[in-house]
Short mmCIF file of C-alpha atoms and ligand atoms in Angstrom, two decimals:
data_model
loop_
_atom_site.label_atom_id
_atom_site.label_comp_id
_atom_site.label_asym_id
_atom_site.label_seq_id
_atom_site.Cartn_x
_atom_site.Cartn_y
_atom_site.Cartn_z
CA UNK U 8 0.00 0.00 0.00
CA UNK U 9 0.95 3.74 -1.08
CA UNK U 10 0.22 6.98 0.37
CA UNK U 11 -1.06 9.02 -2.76
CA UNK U 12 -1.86 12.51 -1.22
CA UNK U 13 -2.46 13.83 2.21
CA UNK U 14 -5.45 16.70 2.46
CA UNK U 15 -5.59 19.03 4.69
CA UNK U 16 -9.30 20.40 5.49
CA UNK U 17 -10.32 23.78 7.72
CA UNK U 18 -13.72 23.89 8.71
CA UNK U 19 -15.39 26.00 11.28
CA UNK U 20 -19.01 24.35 11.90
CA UNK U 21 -19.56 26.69 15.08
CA UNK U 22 -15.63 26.30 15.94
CA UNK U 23 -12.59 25.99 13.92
CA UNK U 24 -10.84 21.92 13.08
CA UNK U 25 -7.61 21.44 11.23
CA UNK U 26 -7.77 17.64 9.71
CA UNK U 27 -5.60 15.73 8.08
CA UNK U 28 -6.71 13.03 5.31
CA UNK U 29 -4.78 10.54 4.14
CA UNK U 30 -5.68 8.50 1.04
CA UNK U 31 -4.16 5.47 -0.48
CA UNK U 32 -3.78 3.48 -3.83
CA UNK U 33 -5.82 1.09 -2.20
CA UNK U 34 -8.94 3.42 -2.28
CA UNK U 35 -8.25 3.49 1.84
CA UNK U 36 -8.37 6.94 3.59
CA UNK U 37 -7.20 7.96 6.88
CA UNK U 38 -8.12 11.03 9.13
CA UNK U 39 -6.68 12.72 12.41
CA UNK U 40 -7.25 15.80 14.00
CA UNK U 41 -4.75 18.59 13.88
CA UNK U 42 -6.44 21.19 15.80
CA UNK U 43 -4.84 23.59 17.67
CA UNK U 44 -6.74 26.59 19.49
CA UNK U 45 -5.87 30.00 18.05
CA UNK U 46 -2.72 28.64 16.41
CA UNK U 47 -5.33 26.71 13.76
CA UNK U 48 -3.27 27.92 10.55
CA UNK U 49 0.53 27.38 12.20
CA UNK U 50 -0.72 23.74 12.15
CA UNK U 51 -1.98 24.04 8.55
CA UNK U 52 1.23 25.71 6.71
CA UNK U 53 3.31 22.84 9.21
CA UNK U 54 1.61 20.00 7.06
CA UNK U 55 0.60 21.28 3.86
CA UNK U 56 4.12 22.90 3.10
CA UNK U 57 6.59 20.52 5.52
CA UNK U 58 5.28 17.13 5.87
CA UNK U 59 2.63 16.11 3.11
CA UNK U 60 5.86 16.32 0.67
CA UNK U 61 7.49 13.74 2.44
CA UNK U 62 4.44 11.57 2.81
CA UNK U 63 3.20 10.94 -0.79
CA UNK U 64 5.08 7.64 -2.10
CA UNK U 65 5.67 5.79 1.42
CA UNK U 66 3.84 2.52 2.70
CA UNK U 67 1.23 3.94 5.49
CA UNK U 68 1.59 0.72 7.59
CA UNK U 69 4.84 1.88 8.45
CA UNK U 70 3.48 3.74 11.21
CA UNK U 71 6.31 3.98 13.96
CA UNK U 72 8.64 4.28 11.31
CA UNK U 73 7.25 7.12 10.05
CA UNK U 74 6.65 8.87 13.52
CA UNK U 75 10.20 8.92 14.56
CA UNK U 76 10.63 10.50 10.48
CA UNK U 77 8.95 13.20 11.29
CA UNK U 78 9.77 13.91 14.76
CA UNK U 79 13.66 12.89 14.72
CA UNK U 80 13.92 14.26 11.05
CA UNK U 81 12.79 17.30 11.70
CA UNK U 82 15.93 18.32 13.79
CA UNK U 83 13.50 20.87 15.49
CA UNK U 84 11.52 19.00 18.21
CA UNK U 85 8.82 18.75 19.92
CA UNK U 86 6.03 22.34 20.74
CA UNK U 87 2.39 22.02 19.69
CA UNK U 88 2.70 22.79 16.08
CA UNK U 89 5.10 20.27 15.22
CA UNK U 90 3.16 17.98 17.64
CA UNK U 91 -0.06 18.45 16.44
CA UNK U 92 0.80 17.76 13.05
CA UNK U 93 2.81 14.40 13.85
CA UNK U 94 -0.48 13.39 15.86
CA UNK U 95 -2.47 13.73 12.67
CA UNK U 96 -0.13 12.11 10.42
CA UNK U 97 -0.24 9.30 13.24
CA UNK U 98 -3.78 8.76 13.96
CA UNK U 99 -4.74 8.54 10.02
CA UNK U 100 -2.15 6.03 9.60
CA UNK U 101 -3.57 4.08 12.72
CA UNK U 102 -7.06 4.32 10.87
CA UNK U 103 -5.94 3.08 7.95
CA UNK U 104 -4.06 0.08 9.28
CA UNK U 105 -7.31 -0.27 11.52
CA UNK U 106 -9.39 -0.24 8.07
CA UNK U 107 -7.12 -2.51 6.24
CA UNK U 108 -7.57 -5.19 9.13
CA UNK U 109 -11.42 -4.77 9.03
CA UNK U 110 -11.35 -4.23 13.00
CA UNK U 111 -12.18 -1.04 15.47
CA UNK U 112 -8.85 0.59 16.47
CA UNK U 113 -8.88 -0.61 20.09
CA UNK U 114 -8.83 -4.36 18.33
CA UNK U 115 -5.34 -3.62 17.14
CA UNK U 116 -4.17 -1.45 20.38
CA UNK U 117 -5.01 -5.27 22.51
CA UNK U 118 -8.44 -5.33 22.79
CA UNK U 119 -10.91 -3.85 25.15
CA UNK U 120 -9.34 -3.66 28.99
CA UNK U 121 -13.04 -2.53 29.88
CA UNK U 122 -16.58 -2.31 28.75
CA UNK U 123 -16.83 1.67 28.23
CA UNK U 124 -14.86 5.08 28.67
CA UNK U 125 -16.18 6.67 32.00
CA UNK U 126 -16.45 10.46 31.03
CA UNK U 127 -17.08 13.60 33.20
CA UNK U 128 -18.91 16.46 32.07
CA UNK U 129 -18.99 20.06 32.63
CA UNK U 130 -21.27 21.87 35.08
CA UNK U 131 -21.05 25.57 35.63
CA UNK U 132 -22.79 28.61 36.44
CA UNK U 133 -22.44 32.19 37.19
CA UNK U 134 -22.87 31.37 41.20
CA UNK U 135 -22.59 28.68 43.36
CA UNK U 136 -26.39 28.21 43.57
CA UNK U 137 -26.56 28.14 39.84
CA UNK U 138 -23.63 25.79 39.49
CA UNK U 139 -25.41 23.48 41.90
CA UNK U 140 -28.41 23.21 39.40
CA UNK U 141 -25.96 22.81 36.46
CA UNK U 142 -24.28 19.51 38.89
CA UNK U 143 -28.11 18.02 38.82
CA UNK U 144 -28.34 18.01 34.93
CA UNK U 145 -25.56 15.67 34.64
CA UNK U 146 -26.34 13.48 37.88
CA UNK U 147 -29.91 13.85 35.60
CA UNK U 148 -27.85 12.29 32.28
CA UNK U 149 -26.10 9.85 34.53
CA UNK U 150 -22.90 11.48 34.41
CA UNK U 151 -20.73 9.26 37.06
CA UNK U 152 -18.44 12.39 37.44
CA UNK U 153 -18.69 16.42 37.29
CA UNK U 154 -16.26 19.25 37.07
CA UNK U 155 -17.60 22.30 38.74
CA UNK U 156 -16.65 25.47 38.24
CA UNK U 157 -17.99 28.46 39.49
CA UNK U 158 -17.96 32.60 38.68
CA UNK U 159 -16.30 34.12 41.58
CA UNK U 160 -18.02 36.97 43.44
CA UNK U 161 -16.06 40.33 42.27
CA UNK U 162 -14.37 38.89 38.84
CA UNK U 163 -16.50 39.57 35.95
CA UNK U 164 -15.77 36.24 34.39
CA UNK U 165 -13.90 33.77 34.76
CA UNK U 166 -12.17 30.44 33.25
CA UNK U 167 -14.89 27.91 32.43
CA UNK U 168 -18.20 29.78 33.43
CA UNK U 169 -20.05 29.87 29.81
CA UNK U 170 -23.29 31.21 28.50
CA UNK U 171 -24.41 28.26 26.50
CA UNK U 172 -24.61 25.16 29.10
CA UNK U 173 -23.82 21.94 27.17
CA UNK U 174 -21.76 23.70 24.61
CA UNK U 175 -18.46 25.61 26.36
CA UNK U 176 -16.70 27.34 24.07
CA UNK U 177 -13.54 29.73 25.45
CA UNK U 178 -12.61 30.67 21.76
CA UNK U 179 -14.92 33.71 22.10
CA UNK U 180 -13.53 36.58 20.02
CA UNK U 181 -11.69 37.68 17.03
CA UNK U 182 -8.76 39.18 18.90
CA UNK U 183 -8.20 37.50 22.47
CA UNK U 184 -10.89 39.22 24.86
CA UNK U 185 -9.88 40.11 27.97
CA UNK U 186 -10.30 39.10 31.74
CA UNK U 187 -9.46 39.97 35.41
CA UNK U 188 -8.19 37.29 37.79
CA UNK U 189 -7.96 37.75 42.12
CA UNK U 190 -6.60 34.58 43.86
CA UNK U 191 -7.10 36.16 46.95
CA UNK U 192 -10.94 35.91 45.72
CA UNK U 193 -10.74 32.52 43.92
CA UNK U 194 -9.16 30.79 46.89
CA UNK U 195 -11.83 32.01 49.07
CA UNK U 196 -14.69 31.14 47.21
CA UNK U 197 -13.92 27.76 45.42
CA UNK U 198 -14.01 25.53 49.32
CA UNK U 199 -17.73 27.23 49.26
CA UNK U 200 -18.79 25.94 46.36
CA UNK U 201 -17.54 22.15 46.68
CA UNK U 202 -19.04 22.35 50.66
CA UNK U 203 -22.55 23.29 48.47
CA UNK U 204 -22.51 20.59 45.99
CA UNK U 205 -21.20 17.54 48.60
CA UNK U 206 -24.54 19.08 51.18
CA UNK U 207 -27.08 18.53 47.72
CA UNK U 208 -26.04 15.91 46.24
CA UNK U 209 -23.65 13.71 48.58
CA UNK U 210 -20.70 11.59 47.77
CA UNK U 211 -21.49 10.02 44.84
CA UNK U 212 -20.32 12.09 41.87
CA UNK U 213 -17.12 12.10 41.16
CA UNK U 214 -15.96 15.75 41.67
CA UNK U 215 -13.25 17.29 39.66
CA UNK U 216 -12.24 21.24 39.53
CA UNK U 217 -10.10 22.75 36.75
CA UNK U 218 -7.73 25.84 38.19
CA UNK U 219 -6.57 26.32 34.56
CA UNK U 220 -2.84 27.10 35.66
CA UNK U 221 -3.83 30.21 37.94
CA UNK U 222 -1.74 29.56 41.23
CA UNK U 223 1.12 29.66 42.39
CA UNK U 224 2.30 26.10 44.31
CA UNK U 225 2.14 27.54 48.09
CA UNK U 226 -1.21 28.51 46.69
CA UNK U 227 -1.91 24.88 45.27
CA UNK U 228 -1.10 23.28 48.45
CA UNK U 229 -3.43 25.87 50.40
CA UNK U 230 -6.44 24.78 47.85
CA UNK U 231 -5.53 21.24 47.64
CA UNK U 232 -5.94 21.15 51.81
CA UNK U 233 -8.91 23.16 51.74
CA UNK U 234 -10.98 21.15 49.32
CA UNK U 235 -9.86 17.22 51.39
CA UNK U 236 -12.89 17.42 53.11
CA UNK U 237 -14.67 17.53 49.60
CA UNK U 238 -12.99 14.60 48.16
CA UNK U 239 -12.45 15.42 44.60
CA UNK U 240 -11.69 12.89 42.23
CA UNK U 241 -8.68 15.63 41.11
CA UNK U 242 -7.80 19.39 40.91
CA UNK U 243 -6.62 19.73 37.89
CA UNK U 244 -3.48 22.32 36.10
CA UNK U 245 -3.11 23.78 39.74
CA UNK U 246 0.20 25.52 38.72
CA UNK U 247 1.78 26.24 35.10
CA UNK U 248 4.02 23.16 34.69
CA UNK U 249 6.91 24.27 32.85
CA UNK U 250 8.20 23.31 36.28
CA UNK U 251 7.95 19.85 36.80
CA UNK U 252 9.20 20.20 40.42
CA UNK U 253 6.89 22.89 41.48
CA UNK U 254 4.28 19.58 41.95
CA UNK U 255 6.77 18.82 44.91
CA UNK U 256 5.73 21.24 46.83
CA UNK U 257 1.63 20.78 46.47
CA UNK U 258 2.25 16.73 46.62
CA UNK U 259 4.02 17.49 50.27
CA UNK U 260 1.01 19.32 51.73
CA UNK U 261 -2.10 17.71 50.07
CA UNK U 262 -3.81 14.42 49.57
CA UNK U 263 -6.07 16.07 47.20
CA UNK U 264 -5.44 13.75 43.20
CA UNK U 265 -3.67 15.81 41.10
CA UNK U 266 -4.27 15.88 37.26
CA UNK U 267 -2.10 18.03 34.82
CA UNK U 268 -0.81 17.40 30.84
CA UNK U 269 -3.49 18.96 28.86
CA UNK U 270 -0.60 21.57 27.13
CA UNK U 271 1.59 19.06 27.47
CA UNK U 272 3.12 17.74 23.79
CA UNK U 273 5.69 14.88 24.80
CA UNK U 274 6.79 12.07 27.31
CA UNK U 275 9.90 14.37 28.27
CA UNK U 276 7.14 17.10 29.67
CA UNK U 277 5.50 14.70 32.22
CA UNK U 278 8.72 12.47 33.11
CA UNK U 279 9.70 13.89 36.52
CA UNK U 280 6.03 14.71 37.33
CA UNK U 281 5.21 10.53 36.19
CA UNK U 282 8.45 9.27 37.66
CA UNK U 283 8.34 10.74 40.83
CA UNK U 284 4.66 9.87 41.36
CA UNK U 285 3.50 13.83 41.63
CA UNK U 286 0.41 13.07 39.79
CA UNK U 287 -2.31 11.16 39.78
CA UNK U 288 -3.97 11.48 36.22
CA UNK U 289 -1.91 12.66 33.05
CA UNK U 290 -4.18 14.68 30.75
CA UNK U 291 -1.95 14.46 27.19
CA UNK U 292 -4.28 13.79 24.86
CA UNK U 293 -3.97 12.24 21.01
CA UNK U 294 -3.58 15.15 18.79
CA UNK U 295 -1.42 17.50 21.10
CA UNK U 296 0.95 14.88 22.17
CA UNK U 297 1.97 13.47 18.87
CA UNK U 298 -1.22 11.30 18.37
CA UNK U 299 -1.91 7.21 19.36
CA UNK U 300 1.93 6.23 18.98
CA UNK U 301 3.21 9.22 21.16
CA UNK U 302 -0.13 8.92 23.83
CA UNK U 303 0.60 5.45 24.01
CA UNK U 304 4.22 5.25 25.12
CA UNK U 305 3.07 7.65 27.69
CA UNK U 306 0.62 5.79 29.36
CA UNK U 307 2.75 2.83 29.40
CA UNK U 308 5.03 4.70 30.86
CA UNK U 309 2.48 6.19 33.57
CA UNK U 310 1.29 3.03 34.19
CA UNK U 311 4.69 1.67 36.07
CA UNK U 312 4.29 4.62 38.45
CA UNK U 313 0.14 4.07 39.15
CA UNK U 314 -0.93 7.31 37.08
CA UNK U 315 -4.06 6.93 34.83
CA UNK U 316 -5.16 8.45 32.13
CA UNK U 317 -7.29 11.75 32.24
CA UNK U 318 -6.90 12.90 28.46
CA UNK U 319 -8.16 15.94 27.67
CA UNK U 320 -11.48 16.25 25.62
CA UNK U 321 -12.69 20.01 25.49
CA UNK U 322 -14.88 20.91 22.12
CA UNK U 323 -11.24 22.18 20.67
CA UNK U 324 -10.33 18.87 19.96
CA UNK U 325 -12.48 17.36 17.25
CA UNK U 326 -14.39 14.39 16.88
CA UNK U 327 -11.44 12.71 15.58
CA UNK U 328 -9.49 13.05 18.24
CA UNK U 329 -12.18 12.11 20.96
CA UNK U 330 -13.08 8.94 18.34
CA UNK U 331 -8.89 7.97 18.49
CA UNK U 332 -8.85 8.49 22.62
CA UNK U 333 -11.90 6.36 23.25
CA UNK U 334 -10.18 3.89 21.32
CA UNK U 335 -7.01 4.20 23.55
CA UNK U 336 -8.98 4.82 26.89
CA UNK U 337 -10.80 1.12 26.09
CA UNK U 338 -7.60 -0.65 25.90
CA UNK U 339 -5.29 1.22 28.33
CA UNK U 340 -4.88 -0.88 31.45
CA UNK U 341 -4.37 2.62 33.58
CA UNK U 342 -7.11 4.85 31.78
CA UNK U 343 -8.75 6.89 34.75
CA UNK U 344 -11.38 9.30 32.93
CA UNK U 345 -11.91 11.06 29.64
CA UNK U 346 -12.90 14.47 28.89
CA UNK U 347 -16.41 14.65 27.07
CA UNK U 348 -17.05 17.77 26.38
CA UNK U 349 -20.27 17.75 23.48
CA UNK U 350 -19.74 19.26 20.51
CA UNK U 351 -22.45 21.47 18.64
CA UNK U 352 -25.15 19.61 16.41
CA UNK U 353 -23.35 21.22 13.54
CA UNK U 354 -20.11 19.88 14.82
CA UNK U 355 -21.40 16.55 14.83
CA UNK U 356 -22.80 16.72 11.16
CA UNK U 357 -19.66 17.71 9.27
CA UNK U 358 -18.18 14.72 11.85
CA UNK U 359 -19.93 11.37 11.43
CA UNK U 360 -18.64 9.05 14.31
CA UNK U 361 -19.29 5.93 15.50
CA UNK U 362 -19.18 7.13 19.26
CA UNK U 363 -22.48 7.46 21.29
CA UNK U 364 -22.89 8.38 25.18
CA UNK U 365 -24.94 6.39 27.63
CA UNK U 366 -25.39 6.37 31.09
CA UNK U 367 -21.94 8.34 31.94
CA UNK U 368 -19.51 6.59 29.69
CA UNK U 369 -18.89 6.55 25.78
CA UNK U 370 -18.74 3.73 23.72
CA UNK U 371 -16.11 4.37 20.91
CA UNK U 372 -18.37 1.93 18.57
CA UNK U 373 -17.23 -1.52 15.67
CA UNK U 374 -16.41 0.31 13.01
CA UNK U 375 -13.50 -0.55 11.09
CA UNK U 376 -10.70 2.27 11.99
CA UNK U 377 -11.73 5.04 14.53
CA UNK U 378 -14.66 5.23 13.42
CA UNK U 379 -14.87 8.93 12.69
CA UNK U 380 -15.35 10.69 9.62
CA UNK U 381 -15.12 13.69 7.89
CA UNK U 382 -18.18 15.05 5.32
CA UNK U 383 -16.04 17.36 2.59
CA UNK U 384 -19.09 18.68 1.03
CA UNK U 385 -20.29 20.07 4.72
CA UNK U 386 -17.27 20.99 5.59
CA UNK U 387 -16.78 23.41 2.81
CA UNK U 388 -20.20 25.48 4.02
CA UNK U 389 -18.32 26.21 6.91
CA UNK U 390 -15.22 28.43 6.30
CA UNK U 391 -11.85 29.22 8.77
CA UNK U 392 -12.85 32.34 11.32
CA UNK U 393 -10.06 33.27 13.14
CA UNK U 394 -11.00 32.85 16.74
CA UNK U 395 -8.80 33.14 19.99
CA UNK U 396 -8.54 32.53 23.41
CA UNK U 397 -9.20 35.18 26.54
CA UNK U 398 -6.33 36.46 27.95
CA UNK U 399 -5.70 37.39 31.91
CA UNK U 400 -5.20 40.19 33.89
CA UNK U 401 -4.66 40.23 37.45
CA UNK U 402 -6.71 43.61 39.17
CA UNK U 403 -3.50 45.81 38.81
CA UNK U 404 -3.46 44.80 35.12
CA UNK U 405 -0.29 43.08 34.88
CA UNK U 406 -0.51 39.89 32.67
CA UNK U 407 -1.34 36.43 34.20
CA UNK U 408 -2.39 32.93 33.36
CA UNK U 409 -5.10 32.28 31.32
O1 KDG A 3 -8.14 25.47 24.08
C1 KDG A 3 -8.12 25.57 25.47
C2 KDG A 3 -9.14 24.64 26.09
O2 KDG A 3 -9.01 23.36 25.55
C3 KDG A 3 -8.97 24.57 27.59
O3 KDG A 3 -9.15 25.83 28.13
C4 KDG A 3 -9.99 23.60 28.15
O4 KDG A 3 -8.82 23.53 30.23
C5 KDG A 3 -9.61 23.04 29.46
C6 KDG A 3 -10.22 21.77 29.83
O5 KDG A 3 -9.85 21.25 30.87
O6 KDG A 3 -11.07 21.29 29.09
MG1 MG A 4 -8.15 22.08 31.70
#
């Protein structure tokens, strides 16, 4: 088998996807996601202009062999772009070999370790009694676990408080909009809300919290303590971790799980933080960590040191990349929880996938491959908007984490 051309599509049904398709002599086509949030056309010049060259000609069951190609041959490693692309490149090649064999991905990754992906949703609401209502939607939908996240008394807005319910979409402007951060407020308010949700609805849920990289570690230790009596499955990006060893720190003082890795593009990122057992749940996730190949050798690797899997699964990454993960999170011995936040109806329609939700897990489906596709014709109606992320200020206006 050949590799004949590799397409690259933009499409913006509600929200901007890069993806990669790979076709074949052998009438066999392959698609993964390249999507990366703001930096959408970085990802596109990356593979149209550097990588489909090299592709056209070589056997596409060559998969590993082509990974380290692109990674080692580069010279220039690693970052999102150049990790992004690799993961598409990757994850069509795993759905053509998948096709080829006549057998759902997770078939060829060692079977099914389990019988579904548990998944948590996202509940949130300008207040805490509003979050509280959002929490009984998806106890409603049988959601087995919730993040919560709630506006903050004094901020304006904040990190994962959205208008539209089911459908969170941070992407919200044409030139990055922008908001005000206090942790002196956050830290304050956040115990409050988790004390509220535990007194409604109990122990069950599994509780999770995002702090979307906004503290500092003394600060992450302080939270981490303050929210034990809560339980939480895990607090999630507590710090920025360009520091692996600031998780030293917040590991000493709390027995709160920890859960980091959605930025995160390679095994090198998350080797201290793995090794020395600072986490519990690595959130790398197919297409931003150099797709099934890449994802895989990390979880292996987590799995020596008891981390599970947490991968990422916000409406940025497309259908293709949720499709590829569930077929991972079935077969990975240490998969913890997957990310499922829905995509838009339109999203959904330009994506035709073999996934389906019941009952608080997802079910990535029989189909030969992945088991997601990719409607051309649709696609086209929607074109590229450019669309970026907020940016933060703290209140004396000096720059922080978004
Ligand atoms: O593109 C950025 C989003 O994917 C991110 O803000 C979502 O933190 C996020 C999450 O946990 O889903
Ligand atoms: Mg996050």
């Amino acid at each position: 088998m050949k590799i004949t051309d590799a397409k690259v599509i933009v499409t913006s049904p509600g929200r901007n996807f890069v993806t990669l398709k790979i076709m074949t002599d052998e009438c066999v086509y392959g698609i993964g996601d390249a999507t990366l949030n703001g930096r959408e056309l970085a990802v596109v010049s990356y593979l149209k202009d550097h990588v489909a060259p090299c592709l056209i000609g070589r056997d596409p069951h060559q998969i590993e062999d082509i990974w380290q190609y692109l990674y080692r041959g580069a010279y220039w490693r690693t970052g999102p772009v150049t990790m992004a692309a690799i993961a598409a490149v990757d994850t069509a090649l795993w759905d053509i070999k998948a096709k080829a064999a006549n057998m759902p991905l997770y078939q060829l990754l060692g079977g099914k370790s389990r019988a579904g992906v548990m998944v948590y949703g996202h509940a949130n609401g300008r207040d805490i009694d509003e979050t509280i209502d959002e929490v009984g939607k998806y106890v409603e939908l049988g959601y087995k676990a919730i993040r919560a996240q709630s506006g903050i008394p004094g901020l304006d807005s904040t990190y994962g408080v959205s208008a539209d319910k089911l459908f969170y979409e941070p992407a919200d402007a044409d030139l990055p909009s922008e908001n005000v951060w206090s942790t002196t407020k956050y830290l304050d308010h956040t115990p409050r809300l988790f004390e509220a949700i535990r007194n409604k609805y109990g122990f069950d849920p599994h509780l999770l919290h995002d702090v979307h990289h906004r503290l500092t570690p003394i600060e992450a230790a302080r939270l981490g303590k303050s929210l034990e009596p809560y339980r939480l499955f895990w607090m999630e990006d507590a710090v920025p971790a360009e520091n692996q060893e600031s998780f030293r720190l917040i590991r000493q003082h709390t027995t709160t799980p920890l859960a980091v890795g959605e930025i995160f593009n390679t095994i090198w990122d998350c080797r201290t933080l793995i090794q020395e057992q600072l986490i519990d749940y690595i959130r790398t996730t197919v297409v931003h960590a150099g797709g099934i190949t890449h994802l895989r050798r990390i979880l292996d690797f987590a799995s020596i040191y008891n981390v599970r899997s947490g991968c990422h699964g916000a409406t940025d990454l497309s259908p293709v990349c949720m499709g590829a993960s569930l077929h991972l999170g079935l077969s990975a011995p240490n998969f913890g929880v997957q990310e499922y936040m829905r995509h838009t109806p339109e999203t959904d329609e330009v994506f035709p996938h073999a996934y389906s939700y019941s009952d608080g897990y997802l079910y990535p489906g029989d189909t030969p491959g992945h088991g997601v596709d990719l409607d051309e014709a649709l696609a086209e109606k929607y074109p590229y908007r450019r669309a970026y992320l907020p940016v933060n200020r703290l209140e004396d206006g000096a720059m922080w984490n978004w």
